[in-house]
CSV table of C-alpha atoms and ligand atoms in Angstrom, one decimal:
chain,number,residue,atom,x,y,z
A,1,MET,CA,-76.4,65.7,81.6
A,2,LYS,CA,-78.0,66.8,78.3
A,3,ILE,CA,-81.8,66.7,78.3
A,4,ALA,CA,-84.4,67.2,75.5
A,5,MET,CA,-87.9,68.1,76.8
A,6,ILE,CA,-90.7,67.4,74.3
A,7,GLY,CA,-93.7,69.6,75.0
A,8,THR,CA,-93.5,72.9,76.8
A,9,GLY,CA,-96.9,73.1,78.5
A,10,TYR,CA,-97.4,73.4,82.3
A,11,VAL,CA,-95.4,70.3,83.0
A,12,GLY,CA,-92.7,70.3,80.2
A,13,LEU,CA,-91.8,74.0,80.7
A,14,VAL,CA,-91.6,73.8,84.5
A,15,SER,CA,-89.6,70.6,84.3
A,16,GLY,CA,-87.2,71.9,81.6
A,17,VAL,CA,-86.6,75.1,83.5
A,18,CYS,CA,-86.0,73.3,86.8
A,19,PHE,CA,-83.7,70.7,85.3
A,20,SER,CA,-81.6,73.5,83.8
A,21,ASP,CA,-81.5,75.1,87.2
A,22,PHE,CA,-80.1,71.8,88.5
A,23,GLY,CA,-77.2,72.5,86.2
A,24,HIS,CA,-78.2,70.3,83.2
A,25,GLU,CA,-78.2,71.4,79.6
A,26,VAL,CA,-81.8,71.5,78.5
A,27,THR,CA,-83.5,72.1,75.2
A,28,CYS,CA,-87.3,72.5,75.4
A,29,ILE,CA,-89.1,71.6,72.2
A,30,ASP,CA,-92.7,72.2,71.2
A,31,SER,CA,-94.6,71.7,68.0
A,32,ASP,CA,-96.5,75.0,68.5
A,33,PRO,CA,-94.3,77.6,66.8
A,34,ASP,CA,-96.0,80.5,68.6
A,35,LYS,CA,-95.0,79.1,72.0
A,36,ILE,CA,-91.4,78.7,70.9
A,37,ALA,CA,-91.3,82.2,69.5
A,38,MET,CA,-92.7,83.6,72.8
A,39,LEU,CA,-90.2,81.6,74.8
A,40,ASN,CA,-87.3,82.8,72.7
A,41,ARG,CA,-88.4,86.3,73.4
A,42,GLY,CA,-88.3,85.5,77.2
A,43,GLU,CA,-92.1,85.5,77.4
A,44,ILE,CA,-94.0,82.7,79.2
A,45,PRO,CA,-97.0,81.2,77.4
A,46,ILE,CA,-98.7,80.2,80.7
A,47,TYR,CA,-99.1,81.9,84.1
A,48,GLU,CA,-97.0,80.2,86.8
A,49,PRO,CA,-95.5,82.3,89.7
A,50,GLY,CA,-91.7,82.6,89.6
A,51,LEU,CA,-91.3,80.8,86.2
A,52,GLU,CA,-90.3,83.8,84.1
A,53,GLU,CA,-87.4,84.8,86.4
A,54,LEU,CA,-86.0,81.2,86.7
A,55,LEU,CA,-86.3,80.8,82.9
A,56,ALA,CA,-84.4,84.1,82.3
A,57,LYS,CA,-81.7,83.1,84.8
A,58,ASN,CA,-81.0,79.8,83.1
A,59,VAL,CA,-81.2,81.1,79.5
A,60,ALA,CA,-78.6,83.8,80.5
A,61,ALA,CA,-76.4,81.0,82.0
A,62,GLY,CA,-76.5,79.2,78.6
A,63,ARG,CA,-78.1,76.1,80.0
A,64,LEU,CA,-81.6,76.5,78.6
A,65,SER,CA,-82.8,76.9,75.0
A,66,PHE,CA,-86.0,76.4,73.0
A,67,GLY,CA,-86.7,75.1,69.5
A,68,GLY,CA,-89.3,73.5,67.2
A,69,ASP,CA,-87.2,70.8,65.8
A,70,LEU,CA,-86.3,67.8,68.0
A,71,ALA,CA,-83.7,66.0,65.7
A,72,THR,CA,-80.5,67.6,66.9
A,73,PRO,CA,-81.4,67.9,70.6
A,74,VAL,CA,-82.6,64.3,70.7
A,75,ALA,CA,-79.5,63.0,69.0
A,76,GLU,CA,-77.3,64.9,71.5
A,77,SER,CA,-79.2,64.1,74.7
A,78,ASP,CA,-78.7,61.5,77.5
A,79,ALA,CA,-82.4,61.6,78.2
A,80,VAL,CA,-85.4,62.7,76.2
A,81,PHE,CA,-88.5,63.5,78.3
A,82,VAL,CA,-92.0,63.3,76.8
A,83,ALA,CA,-94.3,65.9,78.4
A,84,VAL,CA,-97.0,66.3,75.8
A,85,GLY,CA,-100.7,66.4,76.6
A,86,THR,CA,-102.8,63.2,77.3
A,87,PRO,CA,-106.3,64.7,77.3
A,88,ALA,CA,-109.5,62.5,77.7
A,89,ARG,CA,-110.4,61.0,74.4
A,90,ARG,CA,-113.8,62.2,73.1
A,91,GLY,CA,-116.5,59.6,73.5
A,92,ASP,CA,-115.0,57.0,75.8
A,93,GLY,CA,-113.0,59.0,78.3
A,94,HIS,CA,-109.8,57.0,77.8
A,95,ALA,CA,-106.5,58.9,77.8
A,96,ASP,CA,-105.8,60.1,74.2
A,97,LEU,CA,-102.2,58.9,73.5
A,98,THR,CA,-102.0,60.4,70.0
A,99,TYR,CA,-99.5,63.1,71.0
A,100,VAL,CA,-97.4,60.6,73.0
A,101,TYR,CA,-97.2,58.1,70.1
A,102,SER,CA,-96.4,60.7,67.5
A,103,ALA,CA,-93.6,62.2,69.7
A,104,ALA,CA,-92.2,58.7,70.2
A,105,LYS,CA,-92.0,58.1,66.5
A,106,GLU,CA,-90.3,61.4,65.9
A,107,ILE,CA,-87.8,60.7,68.7
A,108,ALA,CA,-87.0,57.2,67.4
A,109,LYS,CA,-85.8,58.6,64.1
A,110,SER,CA,-83.2,60.9,65.8
A,111,LEU,CA,-81.8,58.7,68.6
A,112,SER,CA,-78.1,58.4,68.6
A,113,GLY,CA,-76.0,56.7,71.2
A,114,TYR,CA,-77.5,55.3,74.5
A,115,THR,CA,-80.5,57.4,75.4
A,116,VAL,CA,-83.3,57.0,78.0
A,117,VAL,CA,-86.7,58.0,76.7
A,118,VAL,CA,-88.6,59.2,79.8
A,119,THR,CA,-92.4,59.6,79.9
A,120,LYS,CA,-93.5,62.5,82.2
A,121,SER,CA,-97.0,62.7,80.7
A,122,THR,CA,-99.6,60.8,82.7
A,123,VAL,CA,-100.2,57.6,80.7
A,124,PRO,CA,-102.2,54.4,81.2
A,125,VAL,CA,-100.5,51.3,82.6
A,126,GLY,CA,-98.7,49.5,79.8
A,127,THR,CA,-98.0,52.6,77.7
A,128,ASN,CA,-94.2,52.7,78.4
A,129,ARG,CA,-93.9,49.1,77.1
A,130,GLN,CA,-95.8,50.1,74.0
A,131,LEU,CA,-93.6,53.1,73.5
A,132,LYS,CA,-90.5,50.8,73.7
A,133,GLN,CA,-92.0,48.7,70.9
A,134,ILE,CA,-92.9,51.7,68.8
A,135,ILE,CA,-89.4,53.1,69.0
A,136,ARG,CA,-87.9,49.7,68.4
A,137,ASN,CA,-90.0,49.2,65.3
A,138,ALA,CA,-89.2,52.7,64.0
A,139,ASN,CA,-85.5,52.4,64.7
A,140,PRO,CA,-84.4,48.8,65.2
A,141,ASP,CA,-80.7,49.8,65.8
A,142,ALA,CA,-81.4,52.4,68.4
A,143,GLU,CA,-79.7,51.9,71.8
A,144,PHE,CA,-82.2,53.1,74.3
A,145,ASP,CA,-84.3,52.3,77.4
A,146,VAL,CA,-87.7,53.7,78.4
A,147,ALA,CA,-88.5,55.1,81.9
A,148,SER,CA,-91.7,56.2,83.5
A,149,ASN,CA,-91.3,59.4,85.6
A,150,PRO,CA,-94.8,60.7,86.4
A,151,GLU,CA,-95.1,64.3,87.5
A,152,PHE,CA,-96.9,65.4,90.7
A,153,LEU,CA,-96.5,69.2,90.5
A,154,ARG,CA,-99.4,71.5,91.3
A,155,GLU,CA,-100.1,74.4,89.0
A,156,GLY,CA,-99.7,77.6,90.9
A,157,ALA,CA,-97.0,76.1,93.2
A,158,ALA,CA,-95.2,74.2,90.4
A,159,LEU,CA,-91.6,75.4,91.0
A,160,ASP,CA,-91.6,74.6,94.7
A,161,ASP,CA,-93.2,71.2,94.0
A,162,PHE,CA,-90.6,70.4,91.4
A,163,MET,CA,-87.7,71.6,93.5
A,164,ARG,CA,-88.9,70.2,96.9
A,165,PRO,CA,-91.1,67.2,95.9
A,166,ASP,CA,-92.7,64.8,98.4
A,167,ARG,CA,-91.1,62.1,96.2
A,168,VAL,CA,-89.8,61.4,92.8
A,169,ILE,CA,-91.1,58.2,91.1
A,170,VAL,CA,-88.9,56.4,88.6
A,171,GLY,CA,-90.1,53.3,86.8
A,172,VAL,CA,-87.3,51.5,84.9
A,173,GLN,CA,-86.3,48.1,83.4
A,174,THR,CA,-82.5,48.4,83.5
A,175,GLU,CA,-79.7,49.4,85.9
A,176,GLN,CA,-78.3,51.7,83.2
A,177,ALA,CA,-81.6,53.7,82.9
A,178,SER,CA,-81.9,53.8,86.7
A,179,GLN,CA,-78.3,55.4,86.8
A,180,VAL,CA,-79.2,58.1,84.2
A,181,MET,CA,-82.3,59.0,86.2
A,182,GLN,CA,-80.4,59.2,89.4
A,183,ASP,CA,-77.8,61.5,87.8
A,184,ILE,CA,-80.6,63.7,86.5
A,185,TYR,CA,-82.3,63.9,90.0
A,186,ARG,CA,-79.0,64.0,91.9
A,187,PRO,CA,-79.5,67.5,93.4
A,188,LEU,CA,-82.8,66.3,95.0
A,189,PHE,CA,-81.2,63.0,96.1
A,190,LEU,CA,-78.4,64.9,97.8
A,191,ARG,CA,-81.0,66.9,99.7
A,192,ASP,CA,-82.7,63.7,100.9
A,193,PHE,CA,-85.9,64.0,98.9
A,194,PRO,CA,-87.1,60.4,98.4
A,195,ILE,CA,-86.5,58.9,95.0
A,196,VAL,CA,-88.6,55.7,94.6
A,197,THR,CA,-87.5,53.3,91.9
A,198,THR,CA,-90.1,50.8,90.7
A,199,ASP,CA,-91.0,48.8,87.6
A,200,LEU,CA,-92.7,50.6,84.7
A,201,GLU,CA,-96.2,49.4,85.5
A,202,SER,CA,-96.1,50.4,89.1
A,203,ALA,CA,-94.8,53.9,88.3
A,204,GLU,CA,-97.6,54.4,85.8
A,205,MET,CA,-100.2,53.1,88.4
A,206,ILE,CA,-98.9,55.3,91.2
A,207,LYS,CA,-99.8,58.4,89.3
A,208,TYR,CA,-103.4,57.3,88.6
A,209,ALA,CA,-103.9,55.9,92.0
A,210,ALA,CA,-102.6,59.1,93.7
A,211,ASN,CA,-104.8,61.4,91.6
A,212,ALA,CA,-107.9,59.2,92.0
A,213,PHE,CA,-107.3,59.1,95.7
A,214,LEU,CA,-107.1,62.9,96.0
A,215,ALA,CA,-110.2,63.3,93.9
A,216,THR,CA,-111.9,60.9,96.1
A,217,LYS,CA,-110.9,62.8,99.3
A,218,ILE,CA,-112.3,66.1,97.8
A,219,THR,CA,-115.5,64.4,96.6
A,220,PHE,CA,-116.0,62.6,99.9
A,221,MET,CA,-115.9,65.9,101.7
A,222,ASN,CA,-118.2,67.5,99.1
A,223,GLU,CA,-120.8,64.8,99.8
A,224,ILE,CA,-120.4,65.2,103.6
A,225,ALA,CA,-120.9,69.0,103.0
A,226,ALA,CA,-124.3,68.3,101.3
A,227,LEU,CA,-125.3,66.3,104.3
A,228,CYS,CA,-124.0,69.0,106.7
A,229,GLU,CA,-126.4,71.5,105.1
A,230,LYS,CA,-129.4,69.2,105.8
A,231,VAL,CA,-128.5,68.3,109.4
A,232,GLY,CA,-127.2,71.7,110.6
A,233,ALA,CA,-123.5,70.8,110.9
A,234,ASP,CA,-120.6,73.0,109.7
A,235,VAL,CA,-118.3,71.3,107.2
A,236,LYS,CA,-115.4,73.6,108.1
A,237,GLN,CA,-115.5,72.4,111.7
A,238,VAL,CA,-116.1,68.8,110.5
A,239,SER,CA,-113.0,68.8,108.2
A,240,LYS,CA,-110.9,70.4,110.9
A,241,GLY,CA,-111.9,67.8,113.4
A,242,MET,CA,-111.3,65.0,110.8
A,243,GLY,CA,-108.0,66.4,109.5
A,244,LEU,CA,-106.3,66.5,112.9
A,245,ASP,CA,-106.4,62.7,112.7
A,246,GLY,CA,-102.9,61.8,111.4
A,247,ARG,CA,-104.3,58.8,109.5
A,248,ILE,CA,-106.6,61.2,107.5
A,249,GLY,CA,-104.4,64.3,107.2
A,250,ASN,CA,-105.8,67.9,106.8
A,251,LYS,CA,-105.1,68.3,103.0
A,252,PHE,CA,-107.8,68.1,100.4
A,253,LEU,CA,-110.6,68.2,102.9
A,254,HIS,CA,-112.0,71.6,101.9
A,255,ALA,CA,-115.6,71.4,100.6
A,256,GLY,CA,-116.2,73.4,97.4
A,257,PRO,CA,-117.9,73.5,94.0
A,258,GLY,CA,-116.4,70.2,92.8
A,259,TYR,CA,-112.9,69.4,91.5
A,260,GLY,CA,-111.8,70.5,88.0
A,261,GLY,CA,-108.5,71.2,86.3
A,262,SER,CA,-106.2,69.5,83.7
A,263,CYS,CA,-105.6,66.3,85.7
A,264,PHE,CA,-108.3,65.0,88.1
A,265,PRO,CA,-111.2,64.8,85.6
A,266,LYS,CA,-109.3,63.1,82.8
A,267,ASP,CA,-107.2,60.9,85.1
A,268,THR,CA,-110.2,59.6,87.1
A,269,SER,CA,-112.0,58.9,83.8
A,270,ALA,CA,-108.9,57.1,82.4
A,271,LEU,CA,-108.5,55.0,85.5
A,272,ALA,CA,-112.2,54.0,85.3
A,273,ARG,CA,-111.6,52.9,81.6
A,274,ILE,CA,-108.4,51.0,82.5
A,275,GLY,CA,-110.4,49.1,85.2
A,276,GLN,CA,-113.2,48.3,82.8
A,277,GLU,CA,-110.7,47.0,80.2
A,278,HIS,CA,-109.2,44.6,82.7
A,279,ALA,CA,-112.6,43.6,84.1
A,280,VAL,CA,-111.8,45.1,87.5
A,281,PRO,CA,-114.2,48.0,87.6
A,282,MET,CA,-112.9,50.9,89.6
A,283,GLN,CA,-116.2,51.3,91.4
A,284,ILE,CA,-115.1,54.0,93.9
A,285,THR,CA,-113.5,56.1,91.2
A,286,GLU,CA,-116.6,55.7,88.9
A,287,THR,CA,-118.8,56.9,91.8
A,288,VAL,CA,-116.4,59.8,92.5
A,289,ILE,CA,-116.8,61.0,88.9
A,290,LYS,CA,-120.6,60.8,89.2
A,291,VAL,CA,-120.7,62.6,92.5
A,292,ASN,CA,-118.4,65.3,91.3
A,293,ASN,CA,-120.7,66.1,88.3
A,294,GLU,CA,-123.6,66.2,90.7
A,295,THR,CA,-121.7,68.6,93.0
A,296,LYS,CA,-121.2,71.1,90.2
A,297,ARG,CA,-124.9,70.9,89.3
A,298,ARG,CA,-125.8,71.3,93.0
A,299,MET,CA,-124.0,74.6,92.9
A,300,VAL,CA,-126.1,75.8,90.1
A,301,ASP,CA,-129.3,75.0,92.1
A,302,LYS,CA,-127.8,76.7,95.1
A,303,ILE,CA,-127.2,79.9,93.2
A,304,GLU,CA,-130.6,79.8,91.5
A,305,ASP,CA,-132.3,79.4,94.9
A,306,LEU,CA,-130.3,82.4,96.2
A,307,CYS,CA,-131.5,84.4,93.2
A,308,GLY,CA,-135.1,83.7,94.3
A,309,GLY,CA,-135.7,80.7,92.1
A,310,THR,CA,-134.7,82.1,88.7
A,311,PHE,CA,-131.7,83.4,86.9
A,312,ASN,CA,-133.8,85.3,84.4
A,313,GLY,CA,-132.9,89.0,84.2
A,314,LYS,CA,-130.5,88.8,87.1
A,315,ILE,CA,-127.1,90.5,87.1
A,316,ILE,CA,-124.6,88.1,88.7
A,317,ALA,CA,-121.0,89.0,89.5
A,318,VAL,CA,-118.7,85.9,89.5
A,319,LEU,CA,-115.3,86.2,91.2
A,320,GLY,CA,-112.8,83.6,89.8
A,321,VAL,CA,-113.2,81.2,86.9
A,322,THR,CA,-109.9,79.4,86.7
A,323,PHE,CA,-110.1,75.9,88.3
A,324,LYS,CA,-108.0,77.1,91.2
A,325,PRO,CA,-106.1,80.2,92.2
A,326,ASN,CA,-102.6,81.2,90.9
A,327,THR,CA,-103.0,79.6,87.5
A,328,ASP,CA,-104.6,80.7,84.2
A,329,ASP,CA,-105.7,77.1,83.5
A,330,MET,CA,-109.4,76.8,82.7
A,331,ARG,CA,-109.5,73.1,81.8
A,332,GLU,CA,-112.6,71.4,83.3
A,333,ALA,CA,-113.0,74.3,85.7
A,334,PRO,CA,-116.3,74.2,87.6
A,335,SER,CA,-117.0,77.7,86.2
A,336,LEU,CA,-117.4,76.0,82.8
A,337,THR,CA,-120.5,74.2,84.1
A,338,ILE,CA,-121.9,76.9,86.4
A,339,VAL,CA,-121.5,80.1,84.3
A,340,PRO,CA,-123.2,78.7,81.2
A,341,ALA,CA,-126.1,77.4,83.3
A,342,MET,CA,-126.6,80.9,84.7
A,343,ILE,CA,-126.5,82.5,81.2
A,344,GLY,CA,-128.7,79.7,79.9
A,345,GLY,CA,-131.3,80.7,82.6
A,346,GLY,CA,-131.3,84.3,81.4
A,347,ALA,CA,-128.7,85.9,83.8
A,348,LYS,CA,-126.3,88.6,82.8
A,349,VAL,CA,-122.9,87.3,84.1
A,350,ARG,CA,-119.9,89.6,84.9
A,351,VAL,CA,-116.6,87.9,85.5
A,352,VAL,CA,-113.5,89.0,87.4
A,353,ASP,CA,-110.4,86.8,87.3
A,354,PRO,CA,-106.8,87.9,87.7
A,355,GLN,CA,-105.4,85.5,85.1
A,356,GLY,CA,-108.4,83.7,83.5
A,357,ARG,CA,-109.5,86.1,80.8
A,358,ARG,CA,-107.0,85.0,78.0
A,359,GLU,CA,-108.2,81.4,78.1
A,360,GLY,CA,-111.7,82.1,79.4
A,361,GLU,CA,-112.9,84.5,76.7
A,362,ALA,CA,-113.4,81.7,74.2
A,363,LEU,CA,-114.7,79.2,76.8
A,364,LEU,CA,-117.3,81.5,78.4
A,365,PRO,CA,-119.1,83.3,75.6
A,366,GLY,CA,-121.6,85.9,76.5
A,367,VAL,CA,-120.0,87.0,79.8
A,368,GLN,CA,-118.8,90.5,80.5
A,369,TRP,CA,-115.2,90.8,81.8
A,370,PHE,CA,-114.3,93.2,84.6
A,371,ASP,CA,-110.9,94.1,86.1
A,372,ASP,CA,-112.3,95.0,89.5
A,373,ALA,CA,-114.5,93.1,91.9
A,374,TYR,CA,-116.2,96.2,93.2
A,375,LYS,CA,-117.1,97.5,89.7
A,376,ALA,CA,-118.5,94.1,88.8
A,377,CYS,CA,-120.8,94.2,91.8
A,378,GLN,CA,-122.3,97.6,90.9
A,379,ASN,CA,-126.1,97.0,90.7
A,380,ALA,CA,-125.6,93.2,90.8
A,381,ASP,CA,-128.4,90.9,92.1
A,382,ALA,CA,-125.9,88.3,93.4
A,383,LEU,CA,-122.2,87.7,94.0
A,384,VAL,CA,-120.7,84.3,93.4
A,385,ILE,CA,-117.2,83.4,94.7
A,386,LEU,CA,-116.0,80.5,92.5
A,387,THR,CA,-112.2,80.6,92.9
A,388,GLU,CA,-110.4,81.6,96.0
A,389,TRP,CA,-107.8,84.0,94.6
A,390,ASN,CA,-106.1,86.0,97.4
A,391,GLU,CA,-107.6,89.3,96.2
A,392,PHE,CA,-111.1,87.9,96.9
A,393,ARG,CA,-110.3,86.7,100.4
A,394,ALA,CA,-110.2,90.2,101.9
A,395,LEU,CA,-113.0,92.1,100.2
A,396,ASP,CA,-114.5,95.1,102.0
A,397,LEU,CA,-117.9,93.4,102.2
A,398,ARG,CA,-119.6,96.5,103.4
A,399,ARG,CA,-118.5,98.3,100.3
A,400,VAL,CA,-119.6,95.4,98.1
A,401,ALA,CA,-123.0,95.1,99.7
A,402,LYS,CA,-123.6,98.9,99.3
A,403,LYS,CA,-122.9,98.6,95.6
A,404,MET,CA,-125.2,95.7,94.9
A,405,ALA,CA,-128.9,96.1,93.8
A,406,VAL,CA,-129.6,93.1,96.1
A,407,PRO,CA,-126.8,92.1,98.4
A,408,ARG,CA,-126.7,88.3,98.2
A,409,MET,CA,-123.7,86.0,98.2
A,410,ALA,CA,-122.9,82.4,97.2
A,411,ASP,CA,-119.5,81.8,98.7
A,412,LEU,CA,-118.6,78.5,97.1
A,413,ARG,CA,-115.1,78.4,98.7
A,414,ASN,CA,-116.3,79.1,102.3
A,415,ILE,CA,-114.0,82.2,102.6
A,416,TYR,CA,-116.5,84.3,104.6
A,417,SER,CA,-119.2,83.4,107.1
A,418,ALA,CA,-122.9,84.1,107.4
A,419,LYS,CA,-122.2,86.3,110.4
A,420,GLU,CA,-119.6,88.5,108.6
A,421,ALA,CA,-121.9,88.8,105.6
A,422,LYS,CA,-124.9,89.8,107.6
A,423,ARG,CA,-122.9,92.3,109.6
A,424,ALA,CA,-121.7,93.9,106.3
A,425,GLY,CA,-125.3,94.3,105.1
A,426,PHE,CA,-125.9,91.1,103.0
A,427,GLN,CA,-129.5,90.0,102.9
A,428,ALA,CA,-128.6,86.4,102.1
A,429,TYR,CA,-125.4,84.3,102.3
A,430,VAL,CA,-125.0,80.7,101.3
A,431,ALA,CA,-121.8,78.6,101.4
A,432,VAL,CA,-121.0,75.0,101.0
A,433,GLY,CA,-121.7,72.6,103.8
A,434,ARG,CA,-122.6,75.2,106.4
B,1,NAD,N1,-100.8,70.4,84.3
B,1,NAD,C1,-100.5,69.7,85.4
B,1,NAD,O1,-100.7,70.3,86.5
B,1,NAD,C2,-100.0,68.3,85.4
B,1,NAD,C3,-99.5,67.8,86.5
B,1,NAD,C4,-99.0,66.5,86.5
B,1,NAD,C5,-99.0,65.8,85.3
B,1,NAD,N2,-99.5,66.3,84.2
B,1,NAD,C6,-99.5,65.5,82.9
B,1,NAD,O2,-98.4,66.1,82.1
B,1,NAD,C7,-98.8,66.0,80.8
B,1,NAD,C8,-98.7,67.3,80.1
B,1,NAD,O3,-99.7,68.2,80.7
B,1,NAD,P1,-99.6,69.7,80.5
B,1,NAD,O4,-100.7,70.3,81.4
B,1,NAD,O5,-98.3,70.2,80.6
B,1,NAD,O6,-100.1,69.8,79.0
B,1,NAD,P2,-100.2,71.1,78.0
B,1,NAD,O7,-101.3,70.8,77.1
B,1,NAD,O8,-100.1,72.3,78.8
B,1,NAD,O9,-98.8,71.0,77.1
B,1,NAD,C9,-98.5,70.0,76.2
B,1,NAD,C10,-97.6,70.6,75.2
B,1,NAD,O10,-97.1,69.6,74.3
B,1,NAD,C11,-97.0,70.1,73.0
B,1,NAD,N3,-96.9,69.0,72.0
B,1,NAD,C12,-97.9,68.1,71.7
B,1,NAD,N4,-97.4,67.2,70.8
B,1,NAD,C13,-96.1,67.5,70.6
B,1,NAD,C14,-95.0,66.9,69.8
B,1,NAD,N5,-95.2,65.8,69.1
B,1,NAD,N6,-93.8,67.5,69.8
B,1,NAD,C15,-93.6,68.6,70.6
B,1,NAD,N7,-94.5,69.2,71.4
B,1,NAD,C16,-95.8,68.7,71.4
B,1,NAD,C17,-98.2,71.0,72.9
B,1,NAD,O11,-98.0,72.0,71.8
B,1,NAD,C18,-98.2,71.6,74.3
B,1,NAD,O12,-97.5,72.9,74.3
B,1,NAD,C19,-100.2,65.4,80.7
B,1,NAD,O13,-100.1,64.0,80.5
B,1,NAD,C20,-100.7,65.6,82.1
B,1,NAD,O14,-101.7,64.7,82.5
B,1,NAD,C21,-100.0,67.6,84.2
C-alpha cells in the first residue's frame, strides 16, 4: 500500500515509521520545514525511545521518505492519514480543528484515483462527516471515502503500543474503505490483534470516551488520596487492594500530582463541550477537570507547607518536569502549574530533567537547569519529585540529604517512603495519599 501521512508529530511520525515497517511505502509530510529538514538528516524532532533506529532502518530500505509538499504523495497514495494537532481552542476549550480542515482542503486538491482519507487526529464526533463535505466541495470529482482511525499510543511507549495495540478502531462508511484499512493493518490482523470496525461517529466517540474514562480513573484515585491523608490510610495499599479486583484493574490507579500531557486535558475539555452542545452535560467529566485542577493546586500547598509555610528565599530542587517519564513532551504538565507558583512565591527553583530542557526552557522562565540531581540538591531547602524518570527512582538518599541545607522531600510520585527518607537523614517527607 502507498500511504501519505500528514503531520509528523508524536502520532504522525510514529504511525508513519511503523506503517513503513509493516512493509508499506510511506511519505511523511509536515508543514514545518525545520522538522522535515531534521528528518531528512536522520534526526528525530521528538524524544521517543527506539524511533530513531526504526526510522533509519525503513529509510534505508527505501520505504520511508519525508517532504513538505503533499501534492504528489497524496495523488499516488491509497490512503492519506491526517495526524495534525487538535489543541484546545483558546477561550472555550473546544477542539481547534483549524489544522485538520486546512489539511483536508489541501488534500482535496491533489486526490487522484480512489483514496481513503483517514483521520488519526482526535476529533469531535461529526468531524469526519464534515471533512467528507469539505473535500467534496473542494473537489467534486474526487473518488474517495473518509475513515476514522483514532490513535491510542502512549508517548514513551509509542512503538510498542503501535505494533502491539490492545485494539485498532476503524470507523468507515463503505466496504471499499474497510478493505483498504484491513490491508493497511493486515500485519496486526494476522497476529490476532483486535481490529474493531464501526461507523464514523462511534469511532470518534470511542477515543473521547476512553480518554475521559482514564482521566476519571486517575482523578478518582487522586481524590481518594486526599482523603487517605486525612484518615491515616495509605493510598498505595488502597490502590493495590482495589486493583486486584478484575472489574477495576490495576492500571491508572496511581495517585500523583494530577494528570497532564497532550491528550487528557484537551480531550476531557472537548468532550465536556460536545456534551454541552448537545444538551447532554458530561457532568462526571466536568467534575474530573475541576478536581484535576484542584489536585495540582493542592500540590503547591503541600510543598509550601513542607517549606515551613513560605516559598520566599527557599532553594528548591525539582526532579522531572515533563508530564511523564520517557518523553520530552511538556504540554499541560503539572510542573507548568507547580513550578511557576513556587517562583511566584519567591523560591529559587532548580530543575533536572533528562529530556525536558529543550521544550521546558521557554515554558519555565526563571528556573536554573541542572544535569545532575545531586548537584541540584546542593544547599537546597527542599527536594520535589515531580516526574518518575527511572534515574530518580534509585537515588542515594543519604547522599542527597547530606548535600541539602534542610533535607526535606515532597515525593509527588510516591517513589520512596517516609521510613526510607527518615533513615537517610531527611527531616521531613511528604507524599501523596500517605
Ligand atoms: N501525542 C499523543 O500521545 C497522542 C496520542 C493519541 C492521539 N493523539 C492525537 O493525535 C493528533 C496529533 O497529536 P500530536 O501529539 O502528534 O501533535 P503534534 O503537535 O506533535 O504534531 C502535529 C504536526 O502536524 C503538523 N501540521 C499541522 N498542520 C499541518 C498541515 N496542514 N500539513 C502538514 N503538517 C501539518 C505540525 O507541524 C506538527 O508537526 C492530535 O489530535 C492528538 O490529540 C495524540
